[in-house]
Amino acid sequence: MDSDSPSSEHGFSLISSNAKRTRKRKVEGKDNVRKTRKKKHKTDSDEKTKKVGDDPAKLDFEEAKDTESNSEHDNEEVTDEFASIKEELSNLSFEELKKLKEKLGLKVFNQVLYGDKDRTGSEKKVFKRANKNRPMEISSKKPVQRFRKAAPVKKKVTRDPRFDDLSGDYREELFSRSYGFLDDIKHREREKVEKSVKKEKNPEKKKELQFLLNRMKQQELTDNRKEQQKRIERDWKKKEQTRVKEGKNPFYLKKAERRKLELAEKYKELQKSGKVDAYLGKKRKKTAQKEKKKLPVQVL
Amino acid sequence: EGERKAEVVTSSDEEETAQEKKLRLAKEYLANLEQEEAEKREEDDIHRDIISHRLKQDLLEQSGKVQKLVADGYEQPSLDDIIVLRGHQLSVTCVVISPDKRHVFSGSKDCSIIKWDAVEGKRLHTIPGGRKGTEDTHTGHTDHVFCLAMSSDGKFLASGGKNKFVLLWNPDTCQLIHRFNGHRGAISGLAFRIGSHQLFSASHDRSIKIWNVDELAYIETLFGHSDAITGIDSLFRDRAITSGGRDASIRIWKVVEESQLVFNGDPGSIDCIAFINESNFISGTDNNSISIWSLMKKKPLVTVKNAHHGQDQNGNSSTQTNWITCVAALHNTDLVASGSRDGCIKLWKISKNYTVLQPLYSIPMVGFVNSLAFSPDGQVLVAGIGQEHKLGRWWRIKEAKNGIRIIKLKRKDV
């Protein structure tokens, strides 16, 4: 009995030392997983922590199986491995043996113990199907990854129409034509703000609203002026087209000419509203002030 | 016939290769056949033709080529043919019928398993469920029972549920034989391989474990599904088929080759699966569709959408699609059954070349049809009915009575 005990202890301690080794690895946790991923290509039997169930003896067995499966090893080495495992097993008690059987599974246990003739030689089974309509065939022994695609999630592609090539280049007339409806909306909103300004009692808010109203009004005015300028341009171009049809050279609308036309239009508008005199009066005053500056300064 | 290759047998080997095993089994089988035929004929010389005919038949059956066209021979089951057996307190989740048709076992959400007499319609024995927390002391389940399976010789009954272990019972005495630990999730399906004592168990931990019930040992684990397994079935061959729920895949596991065949279905949860014969199977999804598949194609042969389009008790068509809760098939024939919560069990007929699935009859059945089982000769259909779905309490049909229904399928008089 005494002669047996040190060897049995040795056999047991072999396994238990493996256990300690793997327990350490277990504790490291996340780093562990990363390590195994990096060392995927190593055929070394060290990195077996990715297997399900961190049982030390199981790892031992799996190592043996995989060392066998590396076709580089000779058959003799394989039998040596088996012999060593069998020796270890013979030193285990019956209860431990039973537990081992339960943990590993009968198939694996029998394969290693009695040697499996099917496995020697055929390693990575390549499953090829007869035609593409047949179902796919894959190995049933590989545990599924923890993180796997559950449901396909579509990635939202964001497009900024300002910088996207798909939107094309900016064309002002097209833009104004397609978004012309906004002007009507702005007009309506301005009227609303006007009404609310009248109603508003709170002086601060009234001030704010007044500012807003002014802003809106000014924006409208600038838009109108821009439109007017474009109209002038368009009319001139139309006129020039008739000249081109006749065969003559078209003239370019100079800035001065443009200003004149604008002025003419303004005069027409003023006549409609009847404010010609007021306008002319203001204009005269302004020019008078400017003229005054040119006069010599009297020093007393 | 005789497709087995003869391998050179080395004298010193104790273990046999798979081929040697096949050879030995084939020889034994032939010997058995000869004996049977000899007994039948009571003559000295046995005609080879008879043996070959028998072999052909069996081979056809096993390879799935034979399809007995029996569906047309049945008539509409009337209400008199339905026996209601009540005894469970909560919804019945699973039923099995013994091979001799005399007993029916049912498992339920109240953690109990009841043995019924199918012939007389009485409750014979109850294996009660225990309270939560008494797993160590109580013999039986202390949480919902999800699945039952019985071996084809009637010697073993296996049960599994939320408790994560598989219990093995003796069906005659209802005594516990063994408890198989190992799964890390609820056991959602159990299946015995016909003609053997090999048990497949499928679980919510996405793995399948194979157990040898003779030696009470765990053999191996199979991986592949990426979602909890919802159903498992097995026939004569050393294969099992499983449906994988939300991963929309059905897998056939070849145990010997350690490989799996993957079939991809429509995106939706495949909730139930059943073998029709060795090369065809039927599946039901939670999109109210039933599909017939072949081993040779990765896509289904036939799909019937909106299979259970029934209405509620109050006559309102449900706003949510009816899930197909279970499917069952009469082996090697063209008759299949499906159940949902729309108030009926539907019987379908498969056309000769598996191109059409025709609705045959509709058996009115209020409640969730959580489980269906055909008797091997096709004379009886057993259904496990509950007020709730077997896996949860999304709906509750108050008008339903928890229990099993034994439906006699009568043949038309020709």
Tab-separated table of C-alpha atoms in Angstrom, chain B:
chain	number	residue	atom	x	y	z
B	1	GLU	CA	-29.128	-4.204	-50.169
B	2	GLY	CA	-25.653	-5.215	-49.126
B	3	GLU	CA	-24.000	-1.860	-49.428
B	4	ARG	CA	-21.774	-2.508	-46.475
B	5	LYS	CA	-18.087	-2.733	-47.306
B	6	ALA	CA	-16.179	-5.537	-45.684
B	7	GLU	CA	-13.151	-4.261	-43.817
B	8	VAL	CA	-10.057	-6.226	-43.021
B	9	VAL	CA	-10.387	-7.170	-39.391
B	10	THR	CA	-7.166	-7.185	-37.422
B	11	SER	CA	-7.137	-10.005	-34.989
B	12	SER	CA	-5.671	-8.237	-32.004
B	13	ASP	CA	-8.182	-5.392	-31.868
B	14	GLU	CA	-10.870	-5.395	-29.249
B	15	GLU	CA	-12.781	-2.392	-30.564
B	16	GLU	CA	-14.484	-2.484	-33.888
B	17	THR	CA	-14.610	0.277	-36.428
B	18	ALA	CA	-17.928	1.720	-37.457
B	19	GLN	CA	-17.964	-0.474	-40.546
B	20	GLU	CA	-17.248	-3.597	-38.601
B	21	LYS	CA	-20.035	-2.703	-36.271
B	22	LYS	CA	-22.382	-2.206	-39.195
B	23	LEU	CA	-21.354	-5.545	-40.626
B	24	ARG	CA	-21.973	-7.309	-37.370
B	25	LEU	CA	-25.323	-5.632	-36.903
B	26	ALA	CA	-26.323	-6.458	-40.443
B	27	LYS	CA	-25.484	-10.111	-39.895
B	28	GLU	CA	-27.483	-10.152	-36.695
B	29	TYR	CA	-30.372	-8.470	-38.416
B	30	LEU	CA	-30.335	-10.978	-41.223
B	31	ALA	CA	-30.267	-13.790	-38.728
B	32	ASN	CA	-33.234	-12.266	-36.923
B	33	LEU	CA	-35.148	-11.915	-40.138
B	34	GLU	CA	-34.490	-15.492	-41.092
B	35	GLN	CA	-35.707	-16.633	-37.731
B	36	GLU	CA	-38.861	-14.546	-37.975
B	37	GLU	CA	-39.664	-15.711	-41.442
B	38	ALA	CA	-38.968	-19.283	-40.470
B	39	GLU	CA	-41.375	-19.022	-37.592
B	40	LYS	CA	-43.970	-17.455	-39.808
B	41	ARG	CA	-43.850	-20.075	-42.483
B	42	GLU	CA	-43.101	-23.058	-40.303
B	43	GLU	CA	-41.148	-24.612	-43.082
B	44	ASP	CA	-37.634	-25.875	-43.230
B	45	ASP	CA	-36.406	-24.157	-46.306
B	46	ILE	CA	-36.624	-20.409	-46.322
B	47	HIS	CA	-37.141	-18.731	-49.616
B	48	ARG	CA	-34.521	-16.143	-50.328
B	49	ASP	CA	-37.104	-14.048	-52.096
B	50	ILE	CA	-39.022	-13.451	-48.940
B	51	ILE	CA	-35.954	-12.342	-47.084
B	52	SER	CA	-34.955	-10.031	-49.866
B	53	HIS	CA	-38.454	-8.617	-50.030
B	54	ARG	CA	-38.455	-7.942	-46.318
B	55	LEU	CA	-35.029	-6.368	-46.585
B	56	LYS	CA	-36.216	-4.159	-49.412
B	57	GLN	CA	-39.216	-3.012	-47.451
B	58	ASP	CA	-37.184	-2.186	-44.430
B	59	LEU	CA	-34.575	-0.431	-46.473
B	60	LEU	CA	-37.218	1.665	-48.171
B	61	GLU	CA	-38.710	2.545	-44.866
B	62	GLN	CA	-35.411	3.421	-43.385
B	63	SER	CA	-34.261	5.482	-46.307
B	64	GLY	CA	-37.566	7.229	-46.327
B	65	LYS	CA	-38.643	6.284	-49.801
B	66	VAL	CA	-41.873	4.618	-48.833
B	67	GLN	CA	-44.881	6.781	-48.262
B	68	LYS	CA	-48.060	5.000	-47.396
B	69	LEU	CA	-50.948	6.996	-48.737
B	70	VAL	CA	-53.346	6.649	-45.848
B	71	ALA	CA	-54.515	10.180	-45.338
B	72	ASP	CA	-57.454	9.814	-47.691
B	73	GLY	CA	-58.614	6.778	-45.813
B	74	TYR	CA	-59.556	8.727	-42.707
B	75	GLU	CA	-62.829	10.404	-42.002
B	76	GLN	CA	-63.549	13.559	-40.078
B	77	PRO	CA	-63.235	12.896	-36.351
B	78	SER	CA	-66.452	13.733	-34.622
B	79	LEU	CA	-66.848	15.113	-31.134
B	80	ASP	CA	-67.717	11.644	-29.830
B	81	ASP	CA	-64.293	10.417	-30.789
B	82	ILE	CA	-62.580	12.840	-28.448
B	83	ILE	CA	-61.996	11.758	-24.867
B	84	VAL	CA	-61.153	14.558	-22.454
B	85	LEU	CA	-58.995	13.567	-19.511
B	86	ARG	CA	-58.497	16.121	-16.803
B	87	GLY	CA	-56.213	15.901	-13.856
B	88	HIS	CA	-53.464	18.421	-14.309
B	89	GLN	CA	-53.808	21.676	-12.463
B	90	LEU	CA	-51.911	23.762	-14.958
B	91	SER	CA	-51.345	23.608	-18.693
B	92	VAL	CA	-50.229	20.313	-20.141
B	93	THR	CA	-46.967	20.791	-22.005
B	94	CYS	CA	-46.088	17.373	-23.415
B	95	VAL	CA	-47.635	13.992	-24.137
B	96	VAL	CA	-46.280	10.623	-25.173
B	97	ILE	CA	-48.139	7.509	-26.071
B	98	SER	CA	-46.706	4.139	-25.184
B	99	PRO	CA	-45.852	1.811	-28.079
B	100	ASP	CA	-48.599	-0.602	-27.103
B	101	LYS	CA	-51.142	2.230	-27.195
B	102	ARG	CA	-52.398	1.406	-23.728
B	103	HIS	CA	-50.862	4.190	-21.725
B	104	VAL	CA	-50.394	7.892	-22.223
B	105	PHE	CA	-48.015	10.007	-20.194
B	106	SER	CA	-48.378	13.738	-19.854
B	107	GLY	CA	-46.239	16.408	-18.277
B	108	SER	CA	-47.449	19.795	-17.237
B	109	LYS	CA	-46.560	23.194	-15.861
B	110	ASP	CA	-47.573	22.051	-12.419
B	111	CYS	CA	-44.385	19.939	-12.421
B	112	SER	CA	-46.279	16.655	-12.340
B	113	ILE	CA	-46.328	13.701	-14.694
B	114	ILE	CA	-49.487	11.649	-14.981
B	115	LYS	CA	-49.909	8.156	-16.388
B	116	TRP	CA	-53.265	7.609	-18.049
B	117	ASP	CA	-55.001	4.541	-19.324
B	118	ALA	CA	-55.776	5.317	-22.934
B	119	VAL	CA	-58.151	2.426	-23.423
B	120	GLU	CA	-60.441	3.105	-20.501
B	121	GLY	CA	-59.738	6.788	-20.117
B	122	LYS	CA	-58.671	6.890	-16.491
B	123	ARG	CA	-55.839	8.340	-14.545
B	124	LEU	CA	-53.561	5.592	-13.314
B	125	HIS	CA	-50.716	7.257	-11.509
B	126	THR	CA	-49.414	10.720	-10.707
B	127	ILE	CA	-45.791	11.610	-10.192
B	128	PRO	CA	-46.320	14.769	-8.204
B	129	GLY	CA	-44.294	17.899	-8.596
B	130	GLY	CA	-42.394	19.363	-5.715
B	131	ARG	CA	-42.059	22.893	-4.477
B	132	LYS	CA	-39.180	25.012	-5.586
B	133	GLY	CA	-36.218	24.527	-3.375
B	134	THR	CA	-36.802	20.863	-2.701
B	135	GLU	CA	-34.781	19.601	-5.650
B	136	ASP	CA	-32.486	17.558	-3.450
B	137	THR	CA	-35.105	15.664	-1.573
B	138	HIS	CA	-37.992	15.434	-3.967
B	139	THR	CA	-38.140	12.627	-6.544
B	140	GLY	CA	-39.534	14.328	-9.551
B	141	HIS	CA	-39.595	17.775	-11.016
B	142	THR	CA	-39.837	20.988	-9.072
B	143	ASP	CA	-40.276	23.216	-12.080
B	144	HIS	CA	-42.222	23.077	-15.330
B	145	VAL	CA	-41.920	19.831	-17.251
B	146	PHE	CA	-41.314	20.635	-20.895
B	147	CYS	CA	-40.803	17.325	-22.616
B	148	LEU	CA	-41.301	13.595	-22.331
B	149	ALA	CA	-39.930	10.743	-24.371
B	150	MET	CA	-40.483	7.043	-24.320
B	151	SER	CA	-38.259	4.346	-25.746
B	152	SER	CA	-39.717	2.264	-28.543
B	153	ASP	CA	-39.771	-0.890	-26.421
B	154	GLY	CA	-41.649	0.838	-23.648
B	155	LYS	CA	-39.018	0.252	-21.032
B	156	PHE	CA	-37.913	3.783	-20.288
B	157	LEU	CA	-39.600	7.112	-19.894
B	158	ALA	CA	-37.520	10.269	-19.857
B	159	SER	CA	-38.707	13.666	-18.683
B	160	GLY	CA	-37.077	17.059	-18.734
B	161	GLY	CA	-37.988	20.606	-17.948
B	162	LYS	CA	-36.866	23.826	-16.403
B	163	ASN	CA	-34.926	21.965	-13.744
B	164	LYS	CA	-31.991	21.365	-16.125
B	165	PHE	CA	-31.811	17.647	-15.446
B	166	VAL	CA	-33.296	14.697	-17.283
B	167	LEU	CA	-35.139	12.159	-15.177
B	168	LEU	CA	-35.408	8.557	-16.228
B	169	TRP	CA	-38.436	6.572	-15.076
B	170	ASN	CA	-39.711	3.059	-15.361
B	171	PRO	CA	-43.057	3.505	-17.117
B	172	ASP	CA	-44.667	0.418	-15.582
B	173	THR	CA	-43.926	1.226	-11.982
B	174	CYS	CA	-43.378	4.995	-12.300
B	175	GLN	CA	-40.222	4.675	-10.237
B	176	LEU	CA	-37.290	6.951	-10.755
B	177	ILE	CA	-34.308	5.179	-12.256
B	178	HIS	CA	-31.748	7.886	-12.723
B	179	ARG	CA	-31.158	11.588	-12.938
B	180	PHE	CA	-28.928	12.920	-15.700
B	181	ASN	CA	-27.202	16.143	-14.859
B	182	GLY	CA	-25.118	18.154	-17.207
B	183	HIS	CA	-27.269	20.594	-19.080
B	184	ARG	CA	-26.893	24.227	-18.255
B	185	GLY	CA	-30.317	25.282	-19.342
B	186	ALA	CA	-33.876	24.074	-19.320
B	187	ILE	CA	-34.436	20.862	-21.238
B	188	SER	CA	-36.697	21.725	-24.138
B	189	GLY	CA	-36.785	18.405	-25.988
B	190	LEU	CA	-36.164	14.717	-25.529
B	191	ALA	CA	-36.124	11.945	-28.083
B	192	PHE	CA	-35.240	8.285	-27.974
B	193	ARG	CA	-33.706	6.719	-31.008
B	194	ILE	CA	-36.203	4.110	-32.211
B	195	GLY	CA	-34.992	0.591	-31.550
B	196	SER	CA	-32.274	1.595	-29.167
B	197	HIS	CA	-31.679	3.006	-25.739
B	198	GLN	CA	-29.921	6.105	-26.899
B	199	LEU	CA	-31.468	9.308	-25.621
B	200	PHE	CA	-31.063	12.752	-27.166
B	201	SER	CA	-31.752	15.766	-25.005
B	202	ALA	CA	-31.968	19.299	-26.326
B	203	SER	CA	-31.751	22.277	-24.083
B	204	HIS	CA	-32.015	26.035	-23.885
B	205	ASP	CA	-28.262	26.145	-23.470
B	206	ARG	CA	-28.080	25.517	-27.231
B	207	SER	CA	-26.487	22.094	-26.929
B	208	ILE	CA	-27.659	18.527	-27.461
B	209	LYS	CA	-26.461	15.791	-25.178
B	210	ILE	CA	-26.505	12.107	-25.971
B	211	TRP	CA	-27.049	9.649	-23.140
B	212	ASN	CA	-26.842	5.894	-22.999
B	213	VAL	CA	-29.741	4.782	-20.910
B	214	ASP	CA	-28.537	1.182	-20.549
B	215	GLU	CA	-25.320	2.240	-18.901
B	216	LEU	CA	-26.845	5.417	-17.413
B	217	ALA	CA	-23.947	7.331	-18.896
B	218	TYR	CA	-23.391	10.569	-20.682
B	219	ILE	CA	-21.891	10.039	-24.101
B	220	GLU	CA	-21.269	13.358	-25.753
B	221	THR	CA	-22.432	16.880	-26.498
B	222	LEU	CA	-23.216	18.403	-29.868
B	223	PHE	CA	-22.927	22.103	-30.588
B	224	GLY	CA	-24.112	24.285	-33.379
B	225	HIS	CA	-27.274	26.147	-32.617
B	226	SER	CA	-27.000	29.817	-31.844
B	227	ASP	CA	-30.305	30.093	-30.047
B	228	ALA	CA	-32.182	27.929	-27.572
B	229	ILE	CA	-33.335	24.664	-29.120
B	230	THR	CA	-37.089	24.371	-29.335
B	231	GLY	CA	-37.663	20.797	-30.462
B	232	ILE	CA	-35.946	17.489	-31.175
B	233	ASP	CA	-36.918	14.267	-32.922
B	234	SER	CA	-35.286	11.030	-33.929
B	235	LEU	CA	-36.075	7.948	-36.006
B	236	PHE	CA	-34.212	4.717	-36.640
B	237	ARG	CA	-30.926	6.107	-37.822
B	238	ASP	CA	-28.230	7.396	-35.536
B	239	ARG	CA	-29.376	10.925	-36.178
B	240	ALA	CA	-31.383	13.579	-34.453
B	241	ILE	CA	-33.101	16.638	-35.838
B	242	THR	CA	-33.498	19.848	-33.905
B	243	SER	CA	-35.171	23.166	-34.491
B	244	GLY	CA	-33.307	26.192	-33.317
B	245	GLY	CA	-35.871	28.857	-32.537
B	246	ARG	CA	-34.815	32.355	-33.458
B	247	ASP	CA	-31.698	31.347	-35.364
B	248	ALA	CA	-34.163	30.063	-37.969
B	249	SER	CA	-32.195	26.908	-38.557
B	250	ILE	CA	-32.980	23.210	-38.467
B	251	ARG	CA	-30.077	20.892	-37.960
B	252	ILE	CA	-29.741	17.180	-38.523
B	253	TRP	CA	-27.022	15.766	-36.334
B	254	LYS	CA	-25.101	12.812	-37.651
B	255	VAL	CA	-23.686	11.273	-34.544
B	256	VAL	CA	-21.216	8.874	-36.089
B	257	GLU	CA	-19.664	11.336	-38.515
B	258	GLU	CA	-19.728	14.093	-35.861
B	259	SER	CA	-21.252	16.516	-38.308
B	260	GLN	CA	-24.476	18.418	-38.792
B	261	LEU	CA	-26.561	19.364	-41.788
B	262	VAL	CA	-27.900	22.876	-41.622
B	263	PHE	CA	-31.223	23.894	-43.115
B	264	ASN	CA	-32.167	27.546	-43.085
B	265	GLY	CA	-35.752	28.602	-42.864
B	266	ASP	CA	-37.543	31.902	-43.076
B	267	PRO	CA	-36.532	34.513	-40.541
B	268	GLY	CA	-38.845	33.837	-37.663
B	269	SER	CA	-38.708	31.413	-34.807
B	270	ILE	CA	-38.960	27.724	-35.717
B	271	ASP	CA	-40.834	26.332	-32.752
B	272	CYS	CA	-41.490	22.675	-33.518
B	273	ILE	CA	-40.111	19.866	-35.636
B	274	ALA	CA	-41.044	16.292	-36.452
B	275	PHE	CA	-39.680	13.588	-38.714
B	276	ILE	CA	-42.115	12.269	-41.308
B	277	ASN	CA	-39.753	9.585	-42.563
B	278	GLU	CA	-36.014	9.262	-42.779
B	279	SER	CA	-35.667	11.829	-45.503
B	280	ASN	CA	-38.495	14.280	-44.876
B	281	PHE	CA	-39.567	16.369	-41.952
B	282	ILE	CA	-42.071	19.031	-41.010
B	283	SER	CA	-41.566	22.249	-39.083
B	284	GLY	CA	-43.774	24.964	-37.642
B	285	THR	CA	-42.859	28.566	-36.991
B	286	ASP	CA	-44.255	31.414	-34.990
B	287	ASN	CA	-45.258	33.126	-38.219
B	288	ASN	CA	-48.157	30.736	-38.562
B	289	SER	CA	-46.469	28.772	-41.318
B	290	ILE	CA	-45.767	25.068	-41.720
B	291	SER	CA	-43.035	23.746	-43.972
B	292	ILE	CA	-42.225	20.343	-45.364
B	293	TRP	CA	-38.557	19.721	-45.982
B	294	SER	CA	-36.411	17.154	-47.659
B	295	LEU	CA	-32.977	16.024	-46.606
B	296	MET	CA	-31.664	16.847	-50.043
B	297	LYS	CA	-32.619	20.509	-50.177
B	298	LYS	CA	-31.539	23.319	-47.950
B	299	LYS	CA	-34.832	25.131	-48.451
B	300	PRO	CA	-38.288	23.737	-47.698
B	301	LEU	CA	-40.195	21.859	-50.360
B	302	VAL	CA	-43.594	23.256	-49.399
B	303	THR	CA	-44.552	26.092	-47.122
B	304	VAL	CA	-48.099	26.788	-46.072
B	305	LYS	CA	-48.478	30.304	-44.734
B	306	ASN	CA	-51.269	31.333	-42.426
B	307	ALA	CA	-51.935	27.725	-41.587
B	308	HIS	CA	-53.962	28.424	-38.467
B	309	HIS	CA	-55.929	31.480	-39.353
B	310	GLY	CA	-58.697	30.746	-36.939
B	311	GLN	CA	-60.530	33.166	-34.789
B	312	ASP	CA	-60.767	33.653	-31.088
B	313	GLN	CA	-63.490	32.302	-28.867
B	314	ASN	CA	-65.375	35.531	-29.237
B	315	GLY	CA	-65.118	35.445	-32.982
B	316	ASN	CA	-62.419	38.113	-33.223
B	317	SER	CA	-59.516	37.315	-35.485
B	318	SER	CA	-56.425	37.683	-33.379
B	319	THR	CA	-54.306	40.740	-33.999
B	320	GLN	CA	-51.125	38.758	-33.427
B	321	THR	CA	-50.226	35.829	-35.604
B	322	ASN	CA	-50.983	32.430	-34.214
B	323	TRP	CA	-47.847	30.543	-33.343
B	324	ILE	CA	-47.699	26.958	-34.481
B	325	THR	CA	-47.135	25.329	-31.114
B	326	CYS	CA	-46.622	21.747	-32.221
B	327	VAL	CA	-46.488	19.491	-35.253
B	328	ALA	CA	-46.701	15.724	-35.445
B	329	ALA	CA	-46.419	13.248	-38.277
B	330	LEU	CA	-47.518	9.679	-38.722
B	331	HIS	CA	-44.288	7.936	-39.671
B	332	ASN	CA	-43.848	6.864	-43.270
B	333	THR	CA	-47.236	8.129	-44.315
B	334	ASP	CA	-48.664	11.283	-45.771
B	335	LEU	CA	-50.629	12.386	-42.715
B	336	VAL	CA	-49.453	15.241	-40.494
B	337	ALA	CA	-51.084	17.260	-37.760
B	338	SER	CA	-50.488	20.742	-36.432
B	339	GLY	CA	-51.732	22.650	-33.436
B	340	SER	CA	-51.877	26.262	-32.439
B	341	ARG	CA	-54.100	28.441	-30.290
B	342	ASP	CA	-56.777	29.197	-32.806
B	343	GLY	CA	-59.201	26.566	-31.556
B	344	CYS	CA	-58.513	23.575	-33.743
B	345	ILE	CA	-56.084	20.817	-34.581
B	346	LYS	CA	-55.532	20.626	-38.289
B	347	LEU	CA	-54.805	17.406	-40.137
B	348	TRP	CA	-52.980	17.742	-43.423
B	349	LYS	CA	-52.258	15.483	-46.324
B	350	ILE	CA	-48.962	15.578	-48.154
B	351	SER	CA	-49.165	14.953	-51.861
B	352	LYS	CA	-47.289	12.066	-53.385
B	353	ASN	CA	-44.141	13.883	-54.404
B	354	TYR	CA	-44.150	16.342	-51.514
B	355	THR	CA	-45.215	19.280	-53.599
B	356	VAL	CA	-48.510	20.167	-51.988
B	357	LEU	CA	-49.710	20.246	-48.426
B	358	GLN	CA	-53.485	20.012	-48.409
B	359	PRO	CA	-55.637	20.697	-45.390
B	360	LEU	CA	-57.597	17.555	-44.622
B	361	TYR	CA	-59.647	17.943	-41.492
B	362	SER	CA	-60.011	20.358	-38.641
B	363	ILE	CA	-60.669	19.038	-35.142
B	364	PRO	CA	-62.181	21.680	-32.870
B	365	MET	CA	-60.030	22.122	-29.777
B	366	VAL	CA	-60.211	25.117	-27.493
B	367	GLY	CA	-56.948	26.179	-25.925
B	368	PHE	CA	-53.270	25.908	-26.666
B	369	VAL	CA	-52.392	22.643	-28.347
B	370	ASN	CA	-49.038	22.224	-26.662
B	371	SER	CA	-48.238	18.738	-27.800
B	372	LEU	CA	-49.411	16.139	-30.307
B	373	ALA	CA	-48.547	12.477	-30.589
B	374	PHE	CA	-49.690	9.870	-33.090
B	375	SER	CA	-49.858	6.243	-32.134
B	376	PRO	CA	-47.598	4.124	-34.355
B	377	ASP	CA	-50.498	2.521	-36.207
B	378	GLY	CA	-52.264	5.814	-36.774
B	379	GLN	CA	-55.467	4.999	-34.962
B	380	VAL	CA	-55.110	7.432	-32.107
B	381	LEU	CA	-53.953	11.006	-31.839
B	382	VAL	CA	-53.201	12.346	-28.382
B	383	ALA	CA	-53.121	16.065	-27.724
B	384	GLY	CA	-51.933	17.947	-24.661
B	385	ILE	CA	-54.070	21.046	-24.139
B	386	GLY	CA	-53.452	23.983	-21.873
B	387	GLN	CA	-54.746	27.432	-21.152
B	388	GLU	CA	-51.292	28.855	-21.733
B	389	HIS	CA	-48.457	28.323	-24.149
B	390	LYS	CA	-46.065	25.707	-22.841
B	391	LEU	CA	-43.153	28.079	-22.559
B	392	GLY	CA	-44.763	31.137	-21.023
B	393	ARG	CA	-47.827	33.115	-20.224
B	394	TRP	CA	-48.228	35.506	-23.114
B	395	TRP	CA	-51.879	34.636	-23.472
B	396	ARG	CA	-54.374	32.771	-21.393
B	397	ILE	CA	-57.464	31.165	-22.820
B	398	LYS	CA	-59.820	30.905	-19.892
B	399	GLU	CA	-62.334	28.701	-21.645
B	400	ALA	CA	-59.809	25.957	-22.231
B	401	LYS	CA	-59.594	22.952	-19.916
B	402	ASN	CA	-56.132	21.789	-18.958
B	403	GLY	CA	-55.718	18.157	-19.800
B	404	ILE	CA	-55.179	15.676	-22.574
B	405	ARG	CA	-57.456	14.715	-25.411
B	406	ILE	CA	-57.418	11.257	-26.923
B	407	ILE	CA	-58.805	11.465	-30.448
B	408	LYS	CA	-59.756	8.308	-32.296
B	409	LEU	CA	-58.975	8.472	-35.959
B	410	LYS	CA	-61.444	6.293	-37.748
B	411	ARG	CA	-60.953	4.848	-41.163
B	412	LYS	CA	-63.534	5.284	-43.818
B	413	ASP	CA	-65.559	2.185	-44.583
B	414	VAL	CA	-64.598	1.093	-48.048
